[in-house]
């Protein structure tokens, strides 16, 4: 009997079941392969997560699928419906468990029991949670909620997909983090660049080549020149750089191509026409493969002004030291020289007394006397230069002195030169030596005549007084601690050839002269005389534009008809601060003295603009004395602005026009009063009392 194993052939139903199982297995393998292949073609973190969610929903299906992943040190949540937020761990404890132990998890969801088509019983609904790992690091997890698959073997077959998805997601998260960090660094760099670009105190401009129009620039660049950003953007370099032609700009660009950088000083014209000195530093760079000029515009106007002031002060100091040294020398020589001359003149006088009048030697003795007299004059000039001459000081009216000298001056100058006197009425007196003042006037007038030469010209002699402050006195010759205050000035101006800067610097040097003959002590003596009178000299001159000498002497007295006070002795005293506004220096000087005599504190302004600045900066001004006719801003405009600033302000208008003409312009506008020029102190006193006292 045969012991062969009997194998029962499968039934047709069993064969069909096996074929069905094989088909399902093949289908699952193809599904997993398709899932894995699709991940390889995706780039970008956002795309990767969207693709994972979409492909799982399309191929496997679930009520909801969401990914949990770690980004920026926090767990993020993203689901198939587009919700994207931080993970709330208390809402998904199963996910927290998988993230902790790194193992996949299947959980029944008893809240969802749905029938499955083709089966009599219901299939339990499950939540599947798969960890996403990469090199044993927990990258995140994928949760598939409400799984209703009849074939639950797919759970195990999906594991390779999630392993691969973890690696791919890890790469994308790393790339995203690197890109985010690079973006952050780029943004920080941009913020830093923009901050530095805007906060630097210099103008920075990127200039297009060869059009030389600005591409980018900071706020300082356009504000330096007074333009708005839109106005500056429409400019070219030649429109504000003085002396830069298109050809010169092309040369500069060529230098930059060869050397890469260039630095130079230039002049820029602002929108309002002011010239500003600039130090320009250029560098040629490339942006988007196009040549660009990076320019640094440094405003050195103030620095150059300070350097010029420092050089001027140094020159003044050196000149003062030189004058002092030479003054000591000149004084010593003059002293000894006078002693010798005394012996010469004395002996000549004795000889003339004792010699026979008919002797031929008499003529020789007279010549000795004449030569000695000229030598004595020279000694006096040397003493005057040293500032140690013996002055016969008296209260002197320069107007009277000039009237007395006028004829002598007219015969001493060229026939083609005309003298024009402009004496200021009511001029305060000065304490001065009349002889020395005559020498100053004669020297300056003769020099003016020689400067005019053979041409027709005018020599203008003007007197006046002005209130000088430190800012005005700092630019004078002999600024030896001169005090602020009222100064009388004598101004002699000519229309002659003028002087250049080099000649001006040597003007008061002893023995320096522009003449073919002469001793060269004239201007040095003038300087010495002025120094001896505690005064100062201002000189204005340009070649072919003439020269003006302004002699400043401290005022010692007040003109009687200007400063007489006829008011009763029992008048209430006046006080407070008065703002005196007038464009004439002399009027401000005399006016300040008069107001001071009445008991006021005085601040002065040269025009309406300055008056408004002073008025807004002070709160102690009780009344404004305002000139009607002034440059820049006249009295009428200034009055309107003052009333706008303070409707209760008290303003007295001053003018050479009569009262009817002026007050008619201000009817109903709140003008406090009017005073007509020229006015006496008593008139000013009465006008102010009417305005201020009840």
PDB file of C-alpha atoms in Angstrom, residues 459-632:
ATOM      1  CA  UNK A 459      37.618 159.529  -1.560  1.00  0.00           C
ATOM      2  CA  UNK A 460      34.670 159.198   0.836  1.00  0.00           C
ATOM      3  CA  UNK A 461      35.201 160.204   4.479  1.00  0.00           C
ATOM      4  CA  UNK A 462      32.421 159.059   6.798  1.00  0.00           C
ATOM      5  CA  UNK A 463      31.935 159.366  10.546  1.00  0.00           C
ATOM      6  CA  UNK A 464      29.474 157.575  12.765  1.00  0.00           C
ATOM      7  CA  UNK A 465      29.126 155.502  15.894  1.00  0.00           C
ATOM      8  CA  UNK A 466      28.186 151.890  16.470  1.00  0.00           C
ATOM      9  CA  UNK A 467      27.682 149.435  19.296  1.00  0.00           C
ATOM     10  CA  UNK A 468      30.438 146.825  18.861  1.00  0.00           C
ATOM     11  CA  UNK A 469      30.289 143.342  20.353  1.00  0.00           C
ATOM     12  CA  UNK A 470      32.963 140.651  20.540  1.00  0.00           C
ATOM     13  CA  UNK A 471      31.946 138.978  17.285  1.00  0.00           C
ATOM     14  CA  UNK A 472      32.530 142.268  15.440  1.00  0.00           C
ATOM     15  CA  UNK A 473      35.756 143.156  17.246  1.00  0.00           C
ATOM     16  CA  UNK A 474      37.400 139.767  16.710  1.00  0.00           C
ATOM     17  CA  UNK A 475      38.206 140.612  13.057  1.00  0.00           C
ATOM     18  CA  UNK A 476      40.046 143.901  13.653  1.00  0.00           C
ATOM     19  CA  UNK A 477      43.681 144.871  13.809  1.00  0.00           C
ATOM     20  CA  UNK A 478      44.837 145.423  17.394  1.00  0.00           C
ATOM     21  CA  UNK A 479      42.236 143.232  19.054  1.00  0.00           C
ATOM     22  CA  UNK A 480      43.964 143.624  22.409  1.00  0.00           C
ATOM     23  CA  UNK A 481      41.113 142.832  24.807  1.00  0.00           C
ATOM     24  CA  UNK A 482      38.923 145.581  23.407  1.00  0.00           C
ATOM     25  CA  UNK A 483      35.775 146.017  25.449  1.00  0.00           C
ATOM     26  CA  UNK A 484      32.263 145.797  24.030  1.00  0.00           C
ATOM     27  CA  UNK A 485      30.480 149.105  23.818  1.00  0.00           C
ATOM     28  CA  UNK A 486      29.960 152.290  21.842  1.00  0.00           C
ATOM     29  CA  UNK A 487      32.704 153.223  19.366  1.00  0.00           C
ATOM     30  CA  UNK A 488      33.055 156.264  17.127  1.00  0.00           C
ATOM     31  CA  UNK A 489      34.337 155.350  13.696  1.00  0.00           C
ATOM     32  CA  UNK A 490      36.198 157.275  11.010  1.00  0.00           C
ATOM     33  CA  UNK A 491      35.904 155.582   7.623  1.00  0.00           C
ATOM     34  CA  UNK A 492      38.048 156.560   4.632  1.00  0.00           C
ATOM     35  CA  UNK A 493      37.179 154.736   1.405  1.00  0.00           C
ATOM     36  CA  UNK A 494      38.634 155.130  -2.071  1.00  0.00           C
ATOM     37  CA  UNK A 495      37.809 153.810  -5.520  1.00  0.00           C
ATOM     38  CA  UNK A 496      41.450 153.083  -6.317  1.00  0.00           C
ATOM     39  CA  UNK A 497      43.431 150.004  -7.266  1.00  0.00           C
ATOM     40  CA  UNK A 498      42.871 148.088  -4.021  1.00  0.00           C
ATOM     41  CA  UNK A 499      45.208 145.523  -2.476  1.00  0.00           C
ATOM     42  CA  UNK A 500      45.631 141.769  -2.737  1.00  0.00           C
ATOM     43  CA  UNK A 501      45.793 139.413   0.252  1.00  0.00           C
ATOM     44  CA  UNK A 502      49.589 139.396   0.389  1.00  0.00           C
ATOM     45  CA  UNK A 503      49.802 143.206   0.470  1.00  0.00           C
ATOM     46  CA  UNK A 504      47.130 143.369   3.166  1.00  0.00           C
ATOM     47  CA  UNK A 505      49.077 140.943   5.358  1.00  0.00           C
ATOM     48  CA  UNK A 506      52.118 143.290   5.285  1.00  0.00           C
ATOM     49  CA  UNK A 507      50.189 146.556   5.363  1.00  0.00           C
ATOM     50  CA  UNK A 508      51.213 147.655   8.838  1.00  0.00           C
ATOM     51  CA  UNK A 509      54.747 146.254   8.796  1.00  0.00           C
ATOM     52  CA  UNK A 510      57.379 148.954   9.449  1.00  0.00           C
ATOM     53  CA  UNK A 511      59.267 149.994   6.336  1.00  0.00           C
ATOM     54  CA  UNK A 512      56.911 148.054   4.051  1.00  0.00           C
ATOM     55  CA  UNK A 513      55.778 150.279   1.201  1.00  0.00           C
ATOM     56  CA  UNK A 514      54.252 149.963  -2.252  1.00  0.00           C
ATOM     57  CA  UNK A 515      55.779 153.289  -3.288  1.00  0.00           C
ATOM     58  CA  UNK A 516      59.006 153.748  -5.191  1.00  0.00           C
ATOM     59  CA  UNK A 517      60.243 156.173  -2.569  1.00  0.00           C
ATOM     60  CA  UNK A 518      59.430 156.860   1.050  1.00  0.00           C
ATOM     61  CA  UNK A 519      60.252 155.621   4.489  1.00  0.00           C
ATOM     62  CA  UNK A 520      57.334 153.221   4.817  1.00  0.00           C
ATOM     63  CA  UNK A 521      56.458 154.337   8.360  1.00  0.00           C
ATOM     64  CA  UNK A 522      53.105 155.947   7.464  1.00  0.00           C
ATOM     65  CA  UNK A 523      50.751 152.996   8.093  1.00  0.00           C
ATOM     66  CA  UNK A 524      52.864 151.665  10.946  1.00  0.00           C
ATOM     67  CA  UNK A 525      52.558 155.081  12.596  1.00  0.00           C
ATOM     68  CA  UNK A 526      48.785 155.039  12.034  1.00  0.00           C
ATOM     69  CA  UNK A 527      48.606 151.658  13.753  1.00  0.00           C
ATOM     70  CA  UNK A 528      50.700 152.907  16.647  1.00  0.00           C
ATOM     71  CA  UNK A 529      48.523 155.989  17.116  1.00  0.00           C
ATOM     72  CA  UNK A 530      45.341 153.920  17.108  1.00  0.00           C
ATOM     73  CA  UNK A 531      46.855 151.502  19.585  1.00  0.00           C
ATOM     74  CA  UNK A 532      47.851 154.383  21.832  1.00  0.00           C
ATOM     75  CA  UNK A 533      44.206 155.540  21.811  1.00  0.00           C
ATOM     76  CA  UNK A 534      42.891 152.031  22.747  1.00  0.00           C
ATOM     77  CA  UNK A 535      41.233 151.730  19.347  1.00  0.00           C
ATOM     78  CA  UNK A 536      41.210 149.319  16.431  1.00  0.00           C
ATOM     79  CA  UNK A 537      41.331 149.277  12.631  1.00  0.00           C
ATOM     80  CA  UNK A 538      39.292 147.344  10.090  1.00  0.00           C
ATOM     81  CA  UNK A 539      40.522 147.139   6.512  1.00  0.00           C
ATOM     82  CA  UNK A 540      38.448 146.031   3.499  1.00  0.00           C
ATOM     83  CA  UNK A 541      40.190 145.800   0.134  1.00  0.00           C
ATOM     84  CA  UNK A 542      40.136 143.870  -3.120  1.00  0.00           C
ATOM     85  CA  UNK A 543      42.208 144.377  -6.264  1.00  0.00           C
ATOM     86  CA  UNK A 544      40.557 146.896  -8.633  1.00  0.00           C
ATOM     87  CA  UNK A 545      37.703 147.475  -6.157  1.00  0.00           C
ATOM     88  CA  UNK A 546      39.203 150.044  -3.846  1.00  0.00           C
ATOM     89  CA  UNK A 547      40.086 150.118  -0.157  1.00  0.00           C
ATOM     90  CA  UNK A 548      38.241 151.125   3.000  1.00  0.00           C
ATOM     91  CA  UNK A 549      39.912 151.904   6.330  1.00  0.00           C
ATOM     92  CA  UNK A 550      37.645 151.995   9.377  1.00  0.00           C
ATOM     93  CA  UNK A 551      39.207 153.510  12.512  1.00  0.00           C
ATOM     94  CA  UNK A 552      37.324 152.591  15.717  1.00  0.00           C
ATOM     95  CA  UNK A 553      37.841 154.790  18.806  1.00  0.00           C
ATOM     96  CA  UNK A 554      36.051 154.396  22.151  1.00  0.00           C
ATOM     97  CA  UNK A 555      33.288 157.005  22.555  1.00  0.00           C
ATOM     98  CA  UNK A 556      33.911 159.191  25.591  1.00  0.00           C
ATOM     99  CA  UNK A 557      30.952 161.547  25.567  1.00  0.00           C
ATOM    100  CA  UNK A 558      27.451 162.057  24.258  1.00  0.00           C
ATOM    101  CA  UNK A 559      26.303 164.870  21.941  1.00  0.00           C
ATOM    102  CA  UNK A 560      24.587 167.488  24.052  1.00  0.00           C
ATOM    103  CA  UNK A 561      21.562 168.045  21.833  1.00  0.00           C
ATOM    104  CA  UNK A 562      20.904 164.311  21.607  1.00  0.00           C
ATOM    105  CA  UNK A 563      21.190 163.481  25.283  1.00  0.00           C
ATOM    106  CA  UNK A 564      19.582 166.471  26.937  1.00  0.00           C
ATOM    107  CA  UNK A 565      16.766 165.480  29.274  1.00  0.00           C
ATOM    108  CA  UNK A 566      14.249 168.246  29.784  1.00  0.00           C
ATOM    109  CA  UNK A 567      11.785 166.190  31.831  1.00  0.00           C
ATOM    110  CA  UNK A 568      10.947 167.064  35.380  1.00  0.00           C
ATOM    111  CA  UNK A 569      13.108 165.673  38.156  1.00  0.00           C
ATOM    112  CA  UNK A 570      10.256 163.810  39.795  1.00  0.00           C
ATOM    113  CA  UNK A 571       9.443 161.612  36.771  1.00  0.00           C
ATOM    114  CA  UNK A 572       8.966 157.942  37.561  1.00  0.00           C
ATOM    115  CA  UNK A 573      12.016 155.937  36.465  1.00  0.00           C
ATOM    116  CA  UNK A 574      11.766 153.733  33.366  1.00  0.00           C
ATOM    117  CA  UNK A 575      13.035 150.150  33.234  1.00  0.00           C
ATOM    118  CA  UNK A 576      12.755 146.901  31.304  1.00  0.00           C
ATOM    119  CA  UNK A 577      14.208 145.498  28.087  1.00  0.00           C
ATOM    120  CA  UNK A 578      13.734 147.329  24.779  1.00  0.00           C
ATOM    121  CA  UNK A 579      14.282 145.612  21.419  1.00  0.00           C
ATOM    122  CA  UNK A 580      15.805 148.259  19.108  1.00  0.00           C
ATOM    123  CA  UNK A 581      15.550 147.268  15.418  1.00  0.00           C
ATOM    124  CA  UNK A 582      17.414 149.320  12.774  1.00  0.00           C
ATOM    125  CA  UNK A 583      19.672 148.471   9.852  1.00  0.00           C
ATOM    126  CA  UNK A 584      22.008 151.455  10.489  1.00  0.00           C
ATOM    127  CA  UNK A 585      24.897 150.713  12.842  1.00  0.00           C
ATOM    128  CA  UNK A 586      25.063 154.344  13.932  1.00  0.00           C
ATOM    129  CA  UNK A 587      21.371 154.474  14.838  1.00  0.00           C
ATOM    130  CA  UNK A 588      21.690 151.237  16.854  1.00  0.00           C
ATOM    131  CA  UNK A 589      24.745 152.607  18.647  1.00  0.00           C
ATOM    132  CA  UNK A 590      23.265 156.030  19.487  1.00  0.00           C
ATOM    133  CA  UNK A 591      19.833 154.535  20.214  1.00  0.00           C
ATOM    134  CA  UNK A 592      21.254 151.986  22.629  1.00  0.00           C
ATOM    135  CA  UNK A 593      23.119 154.764  24.482  1.00  0.00           C
ATOM    136  CA  UNK A 594      19.992 156.924  24.684  1.00  0.00           C
ATOM    137  CA  UNK A 595      17.795 154.070  25.919  1.00  0.00           C
ATOM    138  CA  UNK A 596      20.459 153.173  28.447  1.00  0.00           C
ATOM    139  CA  UNK A 597      20.397 156.758  29.725  1.00  0.00           C
ATOM    140  CA  UNK A 598      16.651 156.379  30.289  1.00  0.00           C
ATOM    141  CA  UNK A 599      17.168 153.255  32.408  1.00  0.00           C
ATOM    142  CA  UNK A 600      16.416 150.493  29.898  1.00  0.00           C
ATOM    143  CA  UNK A 601      18.281 147.304  29.066  1.00  0.00           C
ATOM    144  CA  UNK A 602      18.747 147.223  25.293  1.00  0.00           C
ATOM    145  CA  UNK A 603      18.999 144.390  22.758  1.00  0.00           C
ATOM    146  CA  UNK A 604      19.489 145.323  19.103  1.00  0.00           C
ATOM    147  CA  UNK A 605      18.665 143.712  15.767  1.00  0.00           C
ATOM    148  CA  UNK A 606      19.825 144.709  12.274  1.00  0.00           C
ATOM    149  CA  UNK A 607      16.648 143.672  10.419  1.00  0.00           C
ATOM    150  CA  UNK A 608      13.183 142.190  10.858  1.00  0.00           C
ATOM    151  CA  UNK A 609      14.296 138.563  10.665  1.00  0.00           C
ATOM    152  CA  UNK A 610      16.843 138.987  13.441  1.00  0.00           C
ATOM    153  CA  UNK A 611      14.261 140.894  15.493  1.00  0.00           C
ATOM    154  CA  UNK A 612      11.808 137.985  15.290  1.00  0.00           C
ATOM    155  CA  UNK A 613      14.496 135.504  16.344  1.00  0.00           C
ATOM    156  CA  UNK A 614      15.387 137.643  19.374  1.00  0.00           C
ATOM    157  CA  UNK A 615      11.730 138.270  20.293  1.00  0.00           C
ATOM    158  CA  UNK A 616      10.849 134.557  20.253  1.00  0.00           C
ATOM    159  CA  UNK A 617      13.915 133.662  22.348  1.00  0.00           C
ATOM    160  CA  UNK A 618      13.248 136.187  25.150  1.00  0.00           C
ATOM    161  CA  UNK A 619      10.295 136.844  27.439  1.00  0.00           C
ATOM    162  CA  UNK A 620      11.499 140.081  29.068  1.00  0.00           C
ATOM    163  CA  UNK A 621      10.974 142.535  26.163  1.00  0.00           C
ATOM    164  CA  UNK A 622       8.552 145.275  27.244  1.00  0.00           C
ATOM    165  CA  UNK A 623       8.499 147.264  24.011  1.00  0.00           C
ATOM    166  CA  UNK A 624       9.941 147.197  20.474  1.00  0.00           C
ATOM    167  CA  UNK A 625      11.385 150.302  18.782  1.00  0.00           C
ATOM    168  CA  UNK A 626      11.096 149.323  15.108  1.00  0.00           C
ATOM    169  CA  UNK A 627      12.515 151.024  12.009  1.00  0.00           C
ATOM    170  CA  UNK A 628      10.100 151.107   9.074  1.00  0.00           C
ATOM    171  CA  UNK A 629      12.530 150.732   6.153  1.00  0.00           C
ATOM    172  CA  UNK A 630      15.004 147.821   6.345  1.00  0.00           C
ATOM    173  CA  UNK A 631      16.366 145.124   4.012  1.00  0.00           C
ATOM    174  CA  UNK A 632      15.325 141.443   4.155  1.00  0.00           C
TER     175      UNK A 632
END
